[in-house]
mmCIF file of C-alpha atoms in Angstrom:
data_model
loop_
_atom_site.group_PDB
_atom_site.id
_atom_site.type_symbol
_atom_site.label_atom_id
_atom_site.label_comp_id
_atom_site.label_asym_id
_atom_site.label_seq_id
_atom_site.Cartn_x
_atom_site.Cartn_y
_atom_site.Cartn_z
ATOM 1 C CA VAL A 117 163.686 85.491 173.961
ATOM 2 C CA LYS A 118 160.083 84.204 173.889
ATOM 3 C CA ASN A 119 158.529 87.694 173.832
ATOM 4 C CA LEU A 120 160.289 88.532 170.601
ATOM 5 C CA ILE A 121 157.887 86.313 168.593
ATOM 6 C CA ASN A 122 157.253 87.915 165.218
ATOM 7 C CA ARG A 123 153.533 88.785 165.127
ATOM 8 C CA PHE A 124 153.636 90.833 161.936
ATOM 9 C CA HIS A 125 151.999 88.128 159.860
ATOM 10 C CA MET A 126 149.737 86.676 162.546
ATOM 11 C CA SER A 127 146.291 86.149 161.077
ATOM 12 C CA GLU A 128 144.495 84.794 164.147
ATOM 13 C CA TYR A 129 144.204 85.951 167.736
ATOM 14 C CA TRP A 130 142.369 84.398 170.653
ATOM 15 C CA LEU A 131 140.478 86.735 172.953
ATOM 16 C CA VAL A 132 140.112 84.967 176.293
ATOM 17 C CA SER A 133 138.684 85.698 179.714
ATOM 18 C CA ALA A 134 139.186 83.650 182.853
ATOM 19 C CA PRO A 135 137.601 84.000 186.307
ATOM 20 C CA ASP A 136 139.459 85.720 189.095
ATOM 21 C CA LYS A 137 139.595 83.991 192.417
ATOM 22 C CA GLN A 138 137.337 85.421 195.097
ATOM 23 C CA SER A 139 139.895 87.868 196.371
ATOM 24 C CA ASN A 140 140.974 91.425 195.850
ATOM 25 C CA ASP A 141 144.111 90.329 194.029
ATOM 26 C CA ARG A 142 143.434 91.299 190.415
ATOM 27 C CA GLU A 143 146.975 90.482 189.374
ATOM 28 C CA GLU A 144 146.804 86.747 190.010
ATOM 29 C CA THR A 145 144.745 85.708 186.939
ATOM 30 C CA PRO A 146 146.696 87.898 184.471
ATOM 31 C CA ILE A 147 149.888 86.294 185.792
ATOM 32 C CA ARG A 148 148.425 82.819 185.222
ATOM 33 C CA LEU A 149 147.319 83.798 181.715
ATOM 34 C CA LYS A 150 150.771 85.205 180.999
ATOM 35 C CA ASN A 151 152.502 82.077 182.262
ATOM 36 C CA ILE A 152 150.477 79.975 179.835
ATOM 37 C CA GLY A 153 151.535 82.165 176.914
ATOM 38 C CA ASP A 154 155.165 82.098 177.994
ATOM 39 C CA LYS A 155 155.283 78.295 178.025
ATOM 40 C CA ILE A 156 153.825 77.593 174.575
ATOM 41 C CA GLU A 157 155.813 77.994 171.374
ATOM 42 C CA GLY A 158 153.885 79.883 168.688
ATOM 43 C CA THR A 159 151.951 82.248 170.930
ATOM 44 C CA GLN A 160 152.397 84.739 173.740
ATOM 45 C CA TYR A 161 150.293 86.592 176.264
ATOM 46 C CA LEU A 162 149.154 90.146 175.582
ATOM 47 C CA PRO A 163 146.934 92.054 178.019
ATOM 48 C CA PHE A 164 143.528 93.033 176.609
ATOM 49 C CA ASN A 165 142.471 96.102 178.510
ATOM 50 C CA PHE A 166 138.969 97.519 178.525
ATOM 51 C CA PRO A 167 136.829 99.029 181.309
ATOM 52 C CA ILE A 168 135.475 95.793 182.745
ATOM 53 C CA HIS A 169 134.389 97.394 186.011
ATOM 54 C CA ASP A 170 132.869 100.521 184.429
ATOM 55 C CA LEU A 171 130.504 98.956 181.887
ATOM 56 C CA ARG A 172 126.865 98.852 182.951
ATOM 57 C CA VAL A 173 125.804 95.269 183.554
ATOM 58 C CA GLY A 174 122.000 95.560 183.542
ATOM 59 C CA THR A 175 119.802 92.580 184.358
ATOM 60 C CA LEU A 176 120.507 88.914 183.756
ATOM 61 C CA ASP A 177 117.593 88.719 181.300
ATOM 62 C CA SER A 178 118.950 91.663 179.321
ATOM 63 C CA LEU A 179 122.401 90.043 179.173
ATOM 64 C CA VAL A 180 120.974 86.747 177.903
ATOM 65 C CA GLU A 181 119.044 88.609 175.186
ATOM 66 C CA LEU A 182 122.063 90.756 174.333
ATOM 67 C CA SER A 183 124.293 87.697 174.014
ATOM 68 C CA ASP A 184 122.349 86.415 171.018
ATOM 69 C CA ILE A 185 122.157 89.859 169.399
ATOM 70 C CA LEU A 186 125.882 90.411 169.873
ATOM 71 C CA GLN A 187 126.733 87.216 168.019
ATOM 72 C CA LYS A 188 124.670 88.284 165.008
ATOM 73 C CA GLN A 189 126.001 91.829 164.991
ATOM 74 C CA ASP A 190 129.561 90.591 165.433
ATOM 75 C CA ASN A 191 129.173 88.568 162.230
ATOM 76 C CA TYR A 192 127.520 91.518 160.454
ATOM 77 C CA VAL A 193 130.193 94.062 161.357
ATOM 78 C CA GLU A 194 132.968 91.625 160.437
ATOM 79 C CA SER A 195 131.317 91.124 157.033
ATOM 80 C CA VAL A 196 131.358 94.885 156.428
ATOM 81 C CA VAL A 197 135.026 95.105 157.433
ATOM 82 C CA ARG A 198 135.839 92.338 154.966
ATOM 83 C CA LYS A 199 133.793 94.006 152.214
ATOM 84 C CA ILE A 200 135.810 97.184 152.669
ATOM 85 C CA VAL A 201 139.103 95.288 152.468
ATOM 86 C CA SER A 202 137.963 93.302 149.432
ATOM 87 C CA TYR A 203 136.910 96.479 147.650
ATOM 88 C CA LEU A 204 140.134 98.234 148.594
ATOM 89 C CA ILE A 205 142.100 95.367 147.031
ATOM 90 C CA ASP A 206 139.983 95.727 143.895
ATOM 91 C CA VAL A 207 140.557 99.485 143.654
ATOM 92 C CA LEU A 208 144.284 99.137 144.356
ATOM 93 C CA GLU A 209 144.505 96.657 141.425
ATOM 94 C CA ASN A 210 148.165 95.702 140.978
ATOM 95 C CA GLU A 211 148.994 97.130 144.395
ATOM 96 C CA GLY A 212 146.319 94.986 146.064
ATOM 97 C CA LYS A 213 148.908 92.495 147.291
ATOM 98 C CA ASN A 214 150.231 95.279 149.536
ATOM 99 C CA VAL A 215 146.823 96.009 151.072
ATOM 100 C CA ASP A 216 148.182 95.536 154.619
ATOM 101 C CA GLU A 217 149.967 98.871 154.257
ATOM 102 C CA HIS A 218 146.596 100.594 153.895
ATOM 103 C CA LEU A 219 144.837 98.858 156.796
ATOM 104 C CA GLN A 220 145.232 101.282 159.643
ATOM 105 C CA VAL A 221 143.096 102.845 162.340
ATOM 106 C CA ALA A 222 142.932 106.646 162.263
ATOM 107 C CA ASN A 223 145.391 106.483 159.328
ATOM 108 C CA LYS A 224 148.281 105.829 161.656
ATOM 109 C CA THR A 225 147.993 102.614 163.689
ATOM 110 C CA PRO A 226 148.478 99.289 161.839
ATOM 111 C CA TYR A 227 145.441 97.099 162.373
ATOM 112 C CA ARG A 228 147.248 94.268 164.177
ATOM 113 C CA LEU A 229 148.940 96.719 166.509
ATOM 114 C CA TYR A 230 145.584 98.364 167.230
ATOM 115 C CA LEU A 231 144.249 95.009 168.421
ATOM 116 C CA GLU A 232 147.361 94.199 170.414
ATOM 117 C CA LYS A 233 147.271 97.609 172.126
ATOM 118 C CA PHE A 234 143.483 97.799 172.297
ATOM 119 C CA ALA A 235 142.053 100.586 174.432
ATOM 120 C CA TRP A 236 138.358 101.326 174.792
ATOM 121 C CA ASP A 237 137.374 104.536 172.949
ATOM 122 C CA GLN A 238 135.657 106.393 175.783
ATOM 123 C CA ALA A 239 134.884 109.426 173.631
ATOM 124 C CA LYS A 240 133.088 107.458 170.936
ATOM 125 C CA TYR A 241 131.577 104.709 173.096
ATOM 126 C CA PRO A 242 131.004 106.212 176.577
ATOM 127 C CA VAL A 243 130.618 103.502 179.194
ATOM 128 C CA ARG A 244 127.850 105.442 180.934
ATOM 129 C CA GLN A 245 125.544 104.208 178.162
ATOM 130 C CA SER A 246 123.818 100.866 178.504
ATOM 131 C CA LEU A 247 125.359 97.885 176.713
ATOM 132 C CA LYS A 248 122.342 97.763 174.386
ATOM 133 C CA ASP A 249 122.740 101.443 173.463
ATOM 134 C CA LEU A 250 126.456 100.990 172.868
ATOM 135 C CA LEU A 251 125.758 98.110 170.497
ATOM 136 C CA GLU A 252 122.965 99.964 168.674
ATOM 137 C CA ASN A 253 125.225 102.984 168.125
ATOM 138 C CA ILE A 254 127.972 100.783 166.706
ATOM 139 C CA VAL A 255 125.584 98.956 164.378
ATOM 140 C CA LYS A 256 124.036 102.248 163.225
ATOM 141 C CA GLU A 257 127.503 103.583 162.391
ATOM 142 C CA ILE A 258 128.388 100.434 160.445
ATOM 143 C CA GLY A 259 125.056 100.540 158.585
ATOM 144 C CA GLN A 260 125.859 104.043 157.346
ATOM 145 C CA ILE A 261 129.321 102.944 156.220
ATOM 146 C CA GLU A 262 127.891 99.934 154.401
ATOM 147 C CA SER A 263 125.240 102.048 152.657
ATOM 148 C CA GLU A 264 127.793 104.567 151.417
ATOM 149 C CA LEU A 265 130.141 101.753 150.387
ATOM 150 C CA LYS A 266 127.383 100.197 148.288
ATOM 151 C CA THR A 267 126.751 103.468 146.427
ATOM 152 C CA LYS A 268 130.412 104.204 145.805
ATOM 153 C CA SER A 269 131.181 100.618 144.772
ATOM 154 C CA GLN A 270 128.312 100.515 142.268
ATOM 155 C CA ASP A 271 129.510 103.710 140.574
ATOM 156 C CA TYR A 272 133.127 102.592 140.421
ATOM 157 C CA THR A 273 132.273 99.045 139.337
ATOM 158 C CA ALA A 274 130.094 100.327 136.468
ATOM 159 C CA LEU A 275 132.928 102.569 135.301
ATOM 160 C CA LYS A 276 135.499 99.794 135.589
ATOM 161 C CA SER A 277 133.208 97.372 133.722
ATOM 162 C CA SER A 278 132.998 99.799 130.791
ATOM 163 C CA ILE A 279 136.774 100.024 130.643
ATOM 164 C CA GLN A 280 137.202 96.260 130.933
ATOM 165 C CA SER A 281 134.632 95.695 128.190
ATOM 166 C CA TYR A 282 136.646 97.948 125.865
ATOM 167 C CA GLU A 283 139.882 96.188 126.831
ATOM 168 C CA ARG A 284 138.356 92.772 126.179
ATOM 169 C CA ASN A 285 137.324 93.965 122.727
ATOM 170 C CA GLN A 286 140.954 94.785 121.976
ATOM 171 C CA THR A 287 141.921 91.139 122.396
ATOM 172 C CA GLY A 288 140.473 87.736 121.688
ATOM 173 C CA SER A 289 139.405 86.160 118.425
ATOM 174 C CA LEU A 290 139.666 88.122 115.174
ATOM 175 C CA ILE A 291 136.069 87.064 114.548
ATOM 176 C CA THR A 292 134.769 89.225 117.398
ATOM 177 C CA ARG A 293 137.459 91.611 118.600
ATOM 178 C CA ASP A 294 137.642 95.293 117.810
ATOM 179 C CA LEU A 295 139.749 96.017 114.728
ATOM 180 C CA ASP A 296 140.478 99.707 115.245
ATOM 181 C CA SER A 297 143.969 99.063 116.621
ATOM 182 C CA ILE A 298 144.825 96.614 113.798
ATOM 183 C CA VAL A 299 143.719 98.176 110.537
ATOM 184 C CA LYS A 300 145.279 101.221 108.855
ATOM 185 C CA ARG A 301 143.992 103.596 106.232
ATOM 186 C CA GLY A 302 146.292 102.020 103.642
ATOM 187 C CA HIS A 303 144.453 98.706 103.977
ATOM 188 C CA PHE A 304 141.303 100.230 102.479
ATOM 189 C CA ALA A 305 141.972 100.949 98.803
ATOM 190 C CA ALA A 306 138.352 101.843 98.045
ATOM 191 C CA LEU A 307 137.866 104.539 100.677
ATOM 192 C CA GLY A 308 135.761 107.319 99.158
ATOM 193 C CA SER A 309 134.854 105.288 96.069
ATOM 194 C CA GLU A 310 131.281 105.537 94.801
ATOM 195 C CA TYR A 311 131.182 101.982 93.417
ATOM 196 C CA LEU A 312 133.876 99.965 95.187
ATOM 197 C CA ALA A 313 134.180 98.766 98.772
ATOM 198 C CA THR A 314 137.052 97.281 100.747
ATOM 199 C CA VAL A 315 136.011 94.662 103.275
ATOM 200 C CA VAL A 316 137.913 92.552 105.820
ATOM 201 C CA VAL A 317 137.722 88.758 106.005
ATOM 202 C CA VAL A 318 138.821 86.435 108.809
ATOM 203 C CA VAL A 319 140.412 83.250 107.481
ATOM 204 C CA PRO A 320 141.467 80.247 109.611
ATOM 205 C CA ASN A 321 145.230 79.871 109.421
ATOM 206 C CA ALA A 322 144.830 76.386 108.009
ATOM 207 C CA LEU A 323 142.888 77.871 105.060
ATOM 208 C CA THR A 324 145.021 80.888 104.156
ATOM 209 C CA LYS A 325 146.383 79.169 101.027
ATOM 210 C CA ASP A 326 142.825 78.432 99.990
ATOM 211 C CA TRP A 327 141.850 82.097 100.403
ATOM 212 C CA GLU A 328 144.866 83.487 98.597
ATOM 213 C CA THR A 329 144.372 81.234 95.565
ATOM 214 C CA THR A 330 140.578 81.384 95.264
ATOM 215 C CA TYR A 331 139.271 84.710 96.626
ATOM 216 C CA GLU A 332 139.089 86.267 93.137
ATOM 217 C CA THR A 333 136.771 83.467 91.992
ATOM 218 C CA LEU A 334 134.328 83.626 94.907
ATOM 219 C CA VAL A 335 132.282 86.300 93.096
ATOM 220 C CA PRO A 336 133.606 86.090 89.501
ATOM 221 C CA ASP A 337 134.428 89.386 87.801
ATOM 222 C CA LYS A 338 133.231 91.441 90.774
ATOM 223 C CA ILE A 339 136.405 91.338 92.880
ATOM 224 C CA VAL A 340 139.369 93.551 92.036
ATOM 225 C CA PRO A 341 142.256 91.237 91.004
ATOM 226 C CA ARG A 342 145.224 91.068 93.361
ATOM 227 C CA SER A 343 143.419 93.400 95.803
ATOM 228 C CA SER A 344 143.645 91.142 98.864
ATOM 229 C CA GLN A 345 146.347 91.841 101.391
ATOM 230 C CA LYS A 346 147.104 90.188 104.704
ATOM 231 C CA ILE A 347 146.683 92.643 107.572
ATOM 232 C CA TYR A 348 147.244 90.615 110.727
ATOM 233 C CA ASN A 349 147.293 87.112 112.134
ATOM 234 C CA ASP A 350 147.095 85.441 115.541
ATOM 235 C CA ASN A 351 147.414 81.802 116.581
ATOM 236 C CA ASP A 352 144.094 80.812 115.029
ATOM 237 C CA ASN A 353 143.169 83.192 112.228
ATOM 238 C CA SER A 354 144.438 85.702 109.697
ATOM 239 C CA LEU A 355 142.805 88.969 108.684
ATOM 240 C CA TYR A 356 142.689 89.939 105.002
ATOM 241 C CA SER A 357 141.300 92.937 103.148
ATOM 242 C CA VAL A 358 139.778 92.647 99.695
ATOM 243 C CA THR A 359 138.151 95.148 97.320
ATOM 244 C CA LEU A 360 135.054 94.507 95.193
ATOM 245 C CA PHE A 361 131.960 96.204 93.817
ATOM 246 C CA GLN A 362 129.750 97.466 96.643
ATOM 247 C CA ASN A 363 126.632 95.736 95.338
ATOM 248 C CA TYR A 364 128.284 92.320 95.698
ATOM 249 C CA VAL A 365 129.416 92.490 99.343
ATOM 250 C CA ASP A 366 126.486 90.316 100.507
ATOM 251 C CA ALA A 367 127.191 87.796 97.760
ATOM 252 C CA LEU A 368 130.799 87.552 98.931
ATOM 253 C CA ARG A 369 129.636 87.149 102.521
ATOM 254 C CA GLY A 370 127.592 84.098 101.545
ATOM 255 C CA LYS A 371 130.463 82.544 99.568
ATOM 256 C CA CYS A 372 132.822 83.143 102.502
ATOM 257 C CA ARG A 373 130.445 81.353 104.822
ATOM 258 C CA GLU A 374 130.486 78.325 102.534
ATOM 259 C CA ARG A 375 134.292 78.210 102.677
ATOM 260 C CA LYS A 376 134.498 78.795 106.490
ATOM 261 C CA PHE A 377 135.689 82.370 106.042
ATOM 262 C CA VAL A 378 134.076 85.212 108.014
ATOM 263 C CA LEU A 379 133.450 88.583 106.357
ATOM 264 C CA ARG A 380 133.433 91.117 109.214
ATOM 265 C CA THR A 381 130.962 93.953 109.249
ATOM 266 C CA PHE A 382 133.412 96.826 109.571
ATOM 267 C CA ALA A 383 133.608 100.357 108.219
ATOM 268 C CA TYR A 384 136.874 102.240 108.405
ATOM 269 C CA ASP A 385 135.985 105.615 109.962
ATOM 270 C CA GLU A 386 138.855 107.625 111.376
ATOM 271 C CA VAL A 387 136.541 110.175 112.983
ATOM 272 C CA GLN A 388 134.577 107.523 114.832
ATOM 273 C CA MET A 389 137.752 105.682 115.785
ATOM 274 C CA ALA A 390 139.166 108.884 117.280
ATOM 275 C CA LYS A 391 135.941 109.459 119.224
ATOM 276 C CA THR A 392 136.076 105.925 120.624
ATOM 277 C CA LYS A 393 139.669 106.350 121.739
ATOM 278 C CA GLU A 394 138.855 109.704 123.318
ATOM 279 C CA LYS A 395 135.877 108.208 125.140
ATOM 280 C CA GLN A 396 138.035 105.418 126.547
ATOM 281 C CA ARG A 397 140.721 107.872 127.536
ATOM 282 C CA GLY A 398 138.072 109.899 129.347
ATOM 283 C CA LEU A 399 136.764 106.810 131.146
ATOM 284 C CA GLU A 400 140.256 105.868 132.278
ATOM 285 C CA GLU A 401 140.927 109.395 133.541
ATOM 286 C CA LYS A 402 137.616 109.308 135.400
ATOM 287 C CA ARG A 403 138.507 105.934 136.909
ATOM 288 C CA GLN A 404 141.870 107.191 138.096
ATOM 289 C CA LYS A 405 140.211 110.252 139.592
ATOM 290 C CA GLN A 406 137.613 108.131 141.368
ATOM 291 C CA SER A 407 140.166 105.649 142.680
ATOM 292 C CA GLY A 408 142.264 108.573 143.924
ATOM 293 C CA LYS A 409 139.315 109.596 146.098
ATOM 294 C CA LEU A 410 138.132 106.087 146.937
ATOM 295 C CA ILE A 411 141.379 104.771 148.373
ATOM 296 C CA PRO A 412 141.646 107.388 151.164
ATOM 297 C CA TRP A 413 137.911 107.006 151.891
ATOM 298 C CA LEU A 414 138.197 103.213 152.092
ATOM 299 C CA ARG A 415 141.202 103.481 154.384
ATOM 300 C CA ILE A 416 139.301 105.745 156.754
ATOM 301 C CA GLN A 417 136.179 103.579 156.711
ATOM 302 C CA PHE A 418 138.225 100.449 157.323
ATOM 303 C CA GLY A 419 139.695 102.046 160.433
ATOM 304 C CA GLU A 420 136.239 103.062 161.682
ATOM 305 C CA ALA A 421 134.603 99.693 160.962
ATOM 306 C CA TYR A 422 137.535 97.643 162.253
ATOM 307 C CA ALA A 423 137.695 99.590 165.520
ATOM 308 C CA ALA A 424 133.926 99.182 165.923
ATOM 309 C CA TRP A 425 134.258 95.434 165.322
ATOM 310 C CA LEU A 426 136.849 95.057 168.074
ATOM 311 C CA HIS A 427 134.624 97.000 170.463
ATOM 312 C CA ILE A 428 131.856 94.505 169.717
ATOM 313 C CA LYS A 429 134.309 91.691 170.467
ATOM 314 C CA ALA A 430 135.035 93.354 173.792
ATOM 315 C CA LEU A 431 131.312 93.652 174.514
ATOM 316 C CA ARG A 432 130.802 89.962 173.694
ATOM 317 C CA LEU A 433 133.651 89.001 175.978
ATOM 318 C CA PHE A 434 132.182 91.114 178.777
ATOM 319 C CA VAL A 435 128.608 89.837 178.435
ATOM 320 C CA GLU A 436 129.575 86.171 178.143
ATOM 321 C CA SER A 437 132.030 86.473 181.043
ATOM 322 C CA VAL A 438 129.408 87.995 183.347
ATOM 323 C CA LEU A 439 126.917 85.276 182.354
ATOM 324 C CA ARG A 440 129.541 82.594 182.883
ATOM 325 C CA TYR A 441 131.254 83.790 186.046
ATOM 326 C CA GLY A 442 128.437 85.729 187.683
ATOM 327 C CA LEU A 443 128.390 88.948 189.706
ATOM 328 C CA PRO A 444 130.121 90.946 190.913
ATOM 329 C CA VAL A 445 132.212 91.356 187.758
ATOM 330 C CA ASN A 446 135.335 89.391 188.549
ATOM 331 C CA PHE A 447 137.414 88.210 185.591
ATOM 332 C CA SER A 448 140.545 89.048 183.628
ATOM 333 C CA SER A 449 141.098 89.043 179.884
ATOM 334 C CA ALA A 450 144.001 88.255 177.593
ATOM 335 C CA LEU A 451 144.884 88.246 173.926
ATOM 336 C CA TYR A 452 146.962 85.486 172.346
ATOM 337 C CA PRO A 453 148.338 85.728 168.798
ATOM 338 C CA VAL A 454 148.274 82.088 167.736
ATOM 339 C CA ARG A 455 149.854 80.009 165.039
ATOM 340 C CA PRO A 456 147.760 77.036 163.822
ATOM 341 C CA LYS A 457 150.248 74.524 165.194
ATOM 342 C CA CYS A 458 149.766 75.723 168.779
ATOM 343 C CA HIS A 459 145.927 75.716 168.912
ATOM 344 C CA LYS A 460 145.607 72.421 170.782
ATOM 345 C CA LYS A 461 148.475 73.114 173.189
ATOM 346 C CA LEU A 462 147.061 76.490 174.142
ATOM 347 C CA ARG A 463 143.544 75.163 174.557
ATOM 348 C CA ASP A 464 144.682 72.246 176.694
ATOM 349 C CA ALA A 465 146.787 74.529 178.877
ATOM 350 C CA LEU A 466 143.867 76.910 179.447
ATOM 351 C CA ILE A 467 141.571 74.019 180.350
ATOM 352 C CA ARG A 468 144.087 72.585 182.837
ATOM 353 C CA GLU A 469 144.604 75.952 184.433
ATOM 354 C CA PHE A 470 141.008 77.125 184.777
ATOM 355 C CA ASP A 471 138.804 74.036 184.883
ATOM 356 C CA SER A 472 138.351 74.243 188.635
ATOM 357 C CA SER A 473 139.598 77.747 189.355
ATOM 358 C CA SER A 474 136.139 79.140 190.128
ATOM 359 C CA GLY A 475 135.344 76.401 192.612
ATOM 360 C CA LYS A 476 133.238 74.282 190.257
ATOM 361 C CA GLY A 477 134.226 72.003 187.434
ATOM 362 C CA LEU A 478 133.604 72.135 183.712
ATOM 363 C CA ALA A 479 130.723 69.675 183.928
ATOM 364 C CA GLU A 480 128.816 71.976 186.288
ATOM 365 C CA ASP A 481 129.463 74.977 184.018
ATOM 366 C CA ILE A 482 128.046 73.060 181.052
ATOM 367 C CA GLU A 483 124.916 72.069 182.980
ATOM 368 C CA ILE A 484 124.250 75.652 184.081
ATOM 369 C CA SER A 485 124.752 76.904 180.529
ATOM 370 C CA LYS A 486 122.291 74.329 179.208
ATOM 371 C CA GLN A 487 119.705 75.564 181.703
ATOM 372 C CA LEU A 488 120.256 79.116 180.463
ATOM 373 C CA GLY A 489 119.646 77.968 176.890
ATOM 374 C CA PHE A 490 123.219 78.249 175.585
ATOM 375 C CA GLN A 491 124.832 75.934 173.057
ATOM 376 C CA THR A 492 127.367 73.768 174.880
ATOM 377 C CA GLU A 493 129.435 72.440 171.980
ATOM 378 C CA ASP A 494 133.051 73.569 172.223
ATOM 379 C CA PHE A 495 132.393 74.643 175.805
ATOM 380 C CA TYR A 496 135.458 75.543 177.863
ATOM 381 C CA PRO A 497 136.072 76.725 181.416
ATOM 382 C CA TYR A 498 136.957 80.127 180.013
ATOM 383 C CA VAL A 499 135.340 82.498 177.512
ATOM 384 C CA PHE A 500 137.012 82.412 174.127
ATOM 385 C CA TYR A 501 136.599 84.216 170.792
ATOM 386 C CA SER A 502 138.764 83.831 167.714
ATOM 387 C CA ILE A 503 139.613 87.011 165.837
ATOM 388 C CA LYS A 504 140.738 86.205 162.316
ATOM 389 C CA LEU A 505 142.651 88.915 160.488
ATOM 390 C CA ASP A 506 143.206 87.028 157.230
ATOM 391 C CA PHE A 507 141.963 90.007 155.194
ATOM 392 C CA ALA A 508 144.445 89.636 152.346
ATOM 393 C CA SER A 509 144.009 85.873 151.948
#
């Protein structure tokens, strides 16, 4: 059955309005819109219901001005919605691929279903207000969400950066990485000695034989014989410890440099190592606590911002339809979930159906729109907006 099309993974919807014929039959245009959806594989007709006949129209001049503002605010609100989703994916980390599960309105309605069953929120956006006031209230709400998002994201990002910096130091080249997790107390024979010091040297794997056979001669008579031991190695380098008189550490550093060895500046300090580990543990606990609060907040704000965005889409559809079709308000709207392969078929079918339905052809519509100052590229005999829900892409 055609109506059983699986829309779960639909990432694009077309919001369309078409003019009603000059009659009292408000069912005719929805039937025509539905017939188009029924005939095309890869889409279907869904009614898009909002209070077309209750919204306050205002003057033609105010609608023309509002049309331009609506386009800008539509883009702005969509950008905030996408910021929220992007940040939610970041906070979810490994669970980010399942972000769709968190994208709901009022923590209960999946976001695609909310669009498909769209109903104007009369309590939040009362239609007795002017269109301009409705838009300003929506934008004000989104501005507050964006401001709070910026503050929360900065705090969390700074915390996460600290943790990532520590984690990066636990890996990478032996020349730069942190050594706390590699070295042990037993590697440092001279701990507590007044005159001796144990140091660590990074040796390229290709030169380990060279180190093992010559290290005692690098600073003659100042290095403890047979004191070097191999601690660790990776694909590129090996880490050795060696014990010598403290006063000759700098001399050994210079000799190592000549032989392409690197003497690391490192002091084995169990107290400091424990403090570092405790600090990182505290940062991770703080991150988990923050993310535990952030995820529910982001879910709520997504629902608020997403619902506001769809109300702006509805306002755009209303304003453009009144400007296109004239007064009294006399049009019907539809929502089509569309697969990429059916774009052209759907567009062609809509053009064939509605090119002359209002008593004038597409050419005349384009000329009138030019006179009103509208862009006429991609101009169709119906009002059309694409709603892209590719949040997880």
